[in-house]
Short mmCIF file of N, CA and C in Angstrom, two decimals:
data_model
loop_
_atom_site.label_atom_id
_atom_site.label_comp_id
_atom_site.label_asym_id
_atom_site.label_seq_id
_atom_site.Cartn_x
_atom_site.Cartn_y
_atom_site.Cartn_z
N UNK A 18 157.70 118.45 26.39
CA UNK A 18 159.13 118.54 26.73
C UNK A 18 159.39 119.78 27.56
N UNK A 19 158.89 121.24 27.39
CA UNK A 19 158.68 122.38 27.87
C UNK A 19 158.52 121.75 29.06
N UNK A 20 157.52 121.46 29.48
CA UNK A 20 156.28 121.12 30.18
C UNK A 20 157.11 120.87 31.52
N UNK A 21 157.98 119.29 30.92
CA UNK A 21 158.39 118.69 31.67
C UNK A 21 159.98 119.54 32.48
N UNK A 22 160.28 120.26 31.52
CA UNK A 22 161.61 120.84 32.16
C UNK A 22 160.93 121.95 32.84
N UNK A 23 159.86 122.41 32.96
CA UNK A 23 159.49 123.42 33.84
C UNK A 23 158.86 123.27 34.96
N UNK A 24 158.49 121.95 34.97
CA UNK A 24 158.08 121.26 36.40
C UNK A 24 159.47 120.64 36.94
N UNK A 25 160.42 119.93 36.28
CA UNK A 25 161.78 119.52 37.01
C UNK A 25 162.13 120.83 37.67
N UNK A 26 162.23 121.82 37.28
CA UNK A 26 162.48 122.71 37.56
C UNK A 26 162.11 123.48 39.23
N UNK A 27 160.62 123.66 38.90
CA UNK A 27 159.98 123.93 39.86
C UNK A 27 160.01 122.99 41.45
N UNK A 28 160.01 122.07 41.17
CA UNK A 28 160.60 120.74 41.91
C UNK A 28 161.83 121.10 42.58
N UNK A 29 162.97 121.48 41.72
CA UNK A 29 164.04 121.47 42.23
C UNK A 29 164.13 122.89 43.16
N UNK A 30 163.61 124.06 42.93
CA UNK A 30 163.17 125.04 43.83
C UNK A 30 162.64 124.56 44.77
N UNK A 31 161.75 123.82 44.63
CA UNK A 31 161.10 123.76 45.84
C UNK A 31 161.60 122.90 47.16
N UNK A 32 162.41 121.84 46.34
CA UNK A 32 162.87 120.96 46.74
C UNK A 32 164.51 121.45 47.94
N UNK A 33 164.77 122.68 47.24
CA UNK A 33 166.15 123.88 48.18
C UNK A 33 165.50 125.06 48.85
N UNK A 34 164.05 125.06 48.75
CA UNK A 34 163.82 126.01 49.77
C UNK A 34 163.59 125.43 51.10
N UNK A 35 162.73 124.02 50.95
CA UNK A 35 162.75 123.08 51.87
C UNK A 35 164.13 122.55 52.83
N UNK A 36 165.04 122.27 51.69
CA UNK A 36 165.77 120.97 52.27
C UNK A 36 167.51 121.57 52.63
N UNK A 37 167.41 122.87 51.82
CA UNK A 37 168.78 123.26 51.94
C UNK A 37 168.93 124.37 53.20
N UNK A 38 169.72 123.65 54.34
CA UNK A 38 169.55 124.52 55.01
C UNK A 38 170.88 125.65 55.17
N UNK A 39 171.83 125.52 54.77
CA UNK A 39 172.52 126.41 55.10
C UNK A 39 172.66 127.18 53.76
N UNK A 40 171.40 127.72 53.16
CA UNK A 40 170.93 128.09 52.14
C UNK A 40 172.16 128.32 51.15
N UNK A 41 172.83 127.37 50.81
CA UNK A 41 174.50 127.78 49.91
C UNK A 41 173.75 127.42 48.44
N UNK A 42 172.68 127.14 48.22
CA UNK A 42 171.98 126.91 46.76
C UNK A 42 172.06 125.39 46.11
N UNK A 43 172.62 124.33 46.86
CA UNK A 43 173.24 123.17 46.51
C UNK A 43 172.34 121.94 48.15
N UNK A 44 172.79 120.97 47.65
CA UNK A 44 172.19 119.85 48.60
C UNK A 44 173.29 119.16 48.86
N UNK A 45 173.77 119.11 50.18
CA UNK A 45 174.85 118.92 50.44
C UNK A 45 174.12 117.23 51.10
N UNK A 46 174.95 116.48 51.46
CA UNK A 46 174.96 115.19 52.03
C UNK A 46 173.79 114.77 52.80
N UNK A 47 173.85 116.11 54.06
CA UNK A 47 173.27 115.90 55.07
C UNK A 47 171.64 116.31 54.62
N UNK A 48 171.63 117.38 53.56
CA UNK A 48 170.36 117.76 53.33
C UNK A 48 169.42 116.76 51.72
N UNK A 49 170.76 115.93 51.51
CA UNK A 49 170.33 115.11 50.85
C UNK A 49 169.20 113.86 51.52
N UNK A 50 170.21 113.63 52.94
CA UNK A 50 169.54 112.61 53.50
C UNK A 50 167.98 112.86 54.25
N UNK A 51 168.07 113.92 54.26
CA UNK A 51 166.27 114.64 55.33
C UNK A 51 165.62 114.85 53.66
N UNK A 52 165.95 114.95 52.73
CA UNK A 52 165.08 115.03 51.54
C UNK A 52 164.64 113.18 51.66
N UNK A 53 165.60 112.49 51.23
CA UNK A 53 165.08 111.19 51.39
C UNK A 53 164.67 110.47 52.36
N UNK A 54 165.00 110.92 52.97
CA UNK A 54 164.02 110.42 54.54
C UNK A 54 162.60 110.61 54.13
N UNK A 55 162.62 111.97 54.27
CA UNK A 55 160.96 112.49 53.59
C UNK A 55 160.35 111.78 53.00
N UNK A 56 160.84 111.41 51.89
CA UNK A 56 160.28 110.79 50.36
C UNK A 56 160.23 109.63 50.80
N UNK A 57 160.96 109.16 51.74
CA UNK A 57 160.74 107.46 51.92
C UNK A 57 159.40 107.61 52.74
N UNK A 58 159.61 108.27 53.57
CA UNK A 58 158.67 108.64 54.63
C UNK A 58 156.98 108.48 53.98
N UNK A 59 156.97 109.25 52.73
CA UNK A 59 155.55 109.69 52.33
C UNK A 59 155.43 108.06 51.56
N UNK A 60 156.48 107.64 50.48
CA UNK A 60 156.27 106.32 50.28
C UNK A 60 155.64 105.15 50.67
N UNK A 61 156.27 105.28 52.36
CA UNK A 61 155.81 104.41 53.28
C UNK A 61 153.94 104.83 53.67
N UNK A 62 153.87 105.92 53.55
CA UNK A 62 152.45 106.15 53.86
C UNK A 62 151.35 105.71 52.88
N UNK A 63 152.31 106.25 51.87
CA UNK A 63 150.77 105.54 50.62
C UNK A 63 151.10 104.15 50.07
N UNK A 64 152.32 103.88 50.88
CA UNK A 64 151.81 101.76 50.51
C UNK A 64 150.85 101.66 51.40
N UNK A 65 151.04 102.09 52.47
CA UNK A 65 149.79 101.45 53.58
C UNK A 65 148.67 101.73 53.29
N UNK A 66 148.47 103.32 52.74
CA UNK A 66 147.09 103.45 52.62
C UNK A 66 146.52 102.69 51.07
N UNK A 67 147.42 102.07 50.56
CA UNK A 67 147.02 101.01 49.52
C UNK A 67 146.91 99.81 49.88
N UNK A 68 147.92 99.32 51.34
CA UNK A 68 147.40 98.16 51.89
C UNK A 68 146.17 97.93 51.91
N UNK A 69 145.94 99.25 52.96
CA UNK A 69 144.76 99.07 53.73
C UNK A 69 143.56 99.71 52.80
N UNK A 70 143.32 100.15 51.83
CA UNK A 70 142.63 99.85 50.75
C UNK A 70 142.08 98.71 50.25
N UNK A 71 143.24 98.09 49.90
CA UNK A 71 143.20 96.49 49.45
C UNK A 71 142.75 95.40 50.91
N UNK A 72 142.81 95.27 51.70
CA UNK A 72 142.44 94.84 53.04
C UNK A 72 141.34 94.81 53.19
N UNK A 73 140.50 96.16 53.03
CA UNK A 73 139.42 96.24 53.38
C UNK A 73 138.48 96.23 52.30
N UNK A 74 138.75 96.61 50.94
CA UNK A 74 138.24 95.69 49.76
C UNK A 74 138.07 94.32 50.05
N UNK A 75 138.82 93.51 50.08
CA UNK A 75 139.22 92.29 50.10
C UNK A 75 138.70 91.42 51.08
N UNK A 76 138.30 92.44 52.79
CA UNK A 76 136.91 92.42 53.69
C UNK A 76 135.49 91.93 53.37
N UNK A 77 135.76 93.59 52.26
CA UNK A 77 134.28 92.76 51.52
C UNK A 77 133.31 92.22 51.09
N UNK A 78 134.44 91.71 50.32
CA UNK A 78 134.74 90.50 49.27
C UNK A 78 134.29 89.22 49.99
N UNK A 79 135.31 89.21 50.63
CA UNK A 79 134.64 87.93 51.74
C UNK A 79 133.57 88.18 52.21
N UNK A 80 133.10 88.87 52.66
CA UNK A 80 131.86 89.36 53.62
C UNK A 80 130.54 89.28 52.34
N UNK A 81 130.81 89.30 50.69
CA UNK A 81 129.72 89.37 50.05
C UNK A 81 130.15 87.61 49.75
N UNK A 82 131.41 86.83 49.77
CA UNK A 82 131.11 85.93 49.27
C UNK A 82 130.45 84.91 50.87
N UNK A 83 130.44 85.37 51.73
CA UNK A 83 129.82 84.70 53.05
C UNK A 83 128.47 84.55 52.95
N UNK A 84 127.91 85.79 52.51
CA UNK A 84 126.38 86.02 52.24
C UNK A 84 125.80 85.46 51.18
N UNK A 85 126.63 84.79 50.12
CA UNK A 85 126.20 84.25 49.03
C UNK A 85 125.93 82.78 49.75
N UNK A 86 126.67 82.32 50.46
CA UNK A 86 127.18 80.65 50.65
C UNK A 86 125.98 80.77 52.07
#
């Protein structure tokens, strides 16, 4: 429980040294939206690199069941 409120925590520092720019200590609208941009942003990166994980597993796959047949 500690644990967890001291990493929310840390998060949220880190998260207003980054994102708040007119350093007033708060996340106003605009610095709300470049935080989530971000986060969508990195989202979007590790579906793909799970696509393309799975893709090329799945390459394989085929490629060992070709060699069987």
């Amino acid at each position: 429980e500690l644990r967890y409120g001291a990493e929310k925590s840390r998060r949220r520092e880190a998260n207003l040294a980054k994102y708040d720019a007119n350093k007033d200590g708060k996340l106003d609208d605009t610095e709300k939206a470049a935080m989530k941009a971000d986060q969508d942003a990195a989202e979007d990166a590790r579906k793909a690199e799970r696509d393309a994980k799975k893709a090329e597993s799945e390459a394989k796959q085929t490629g060992r069941d070709k060699e069987k047949n």
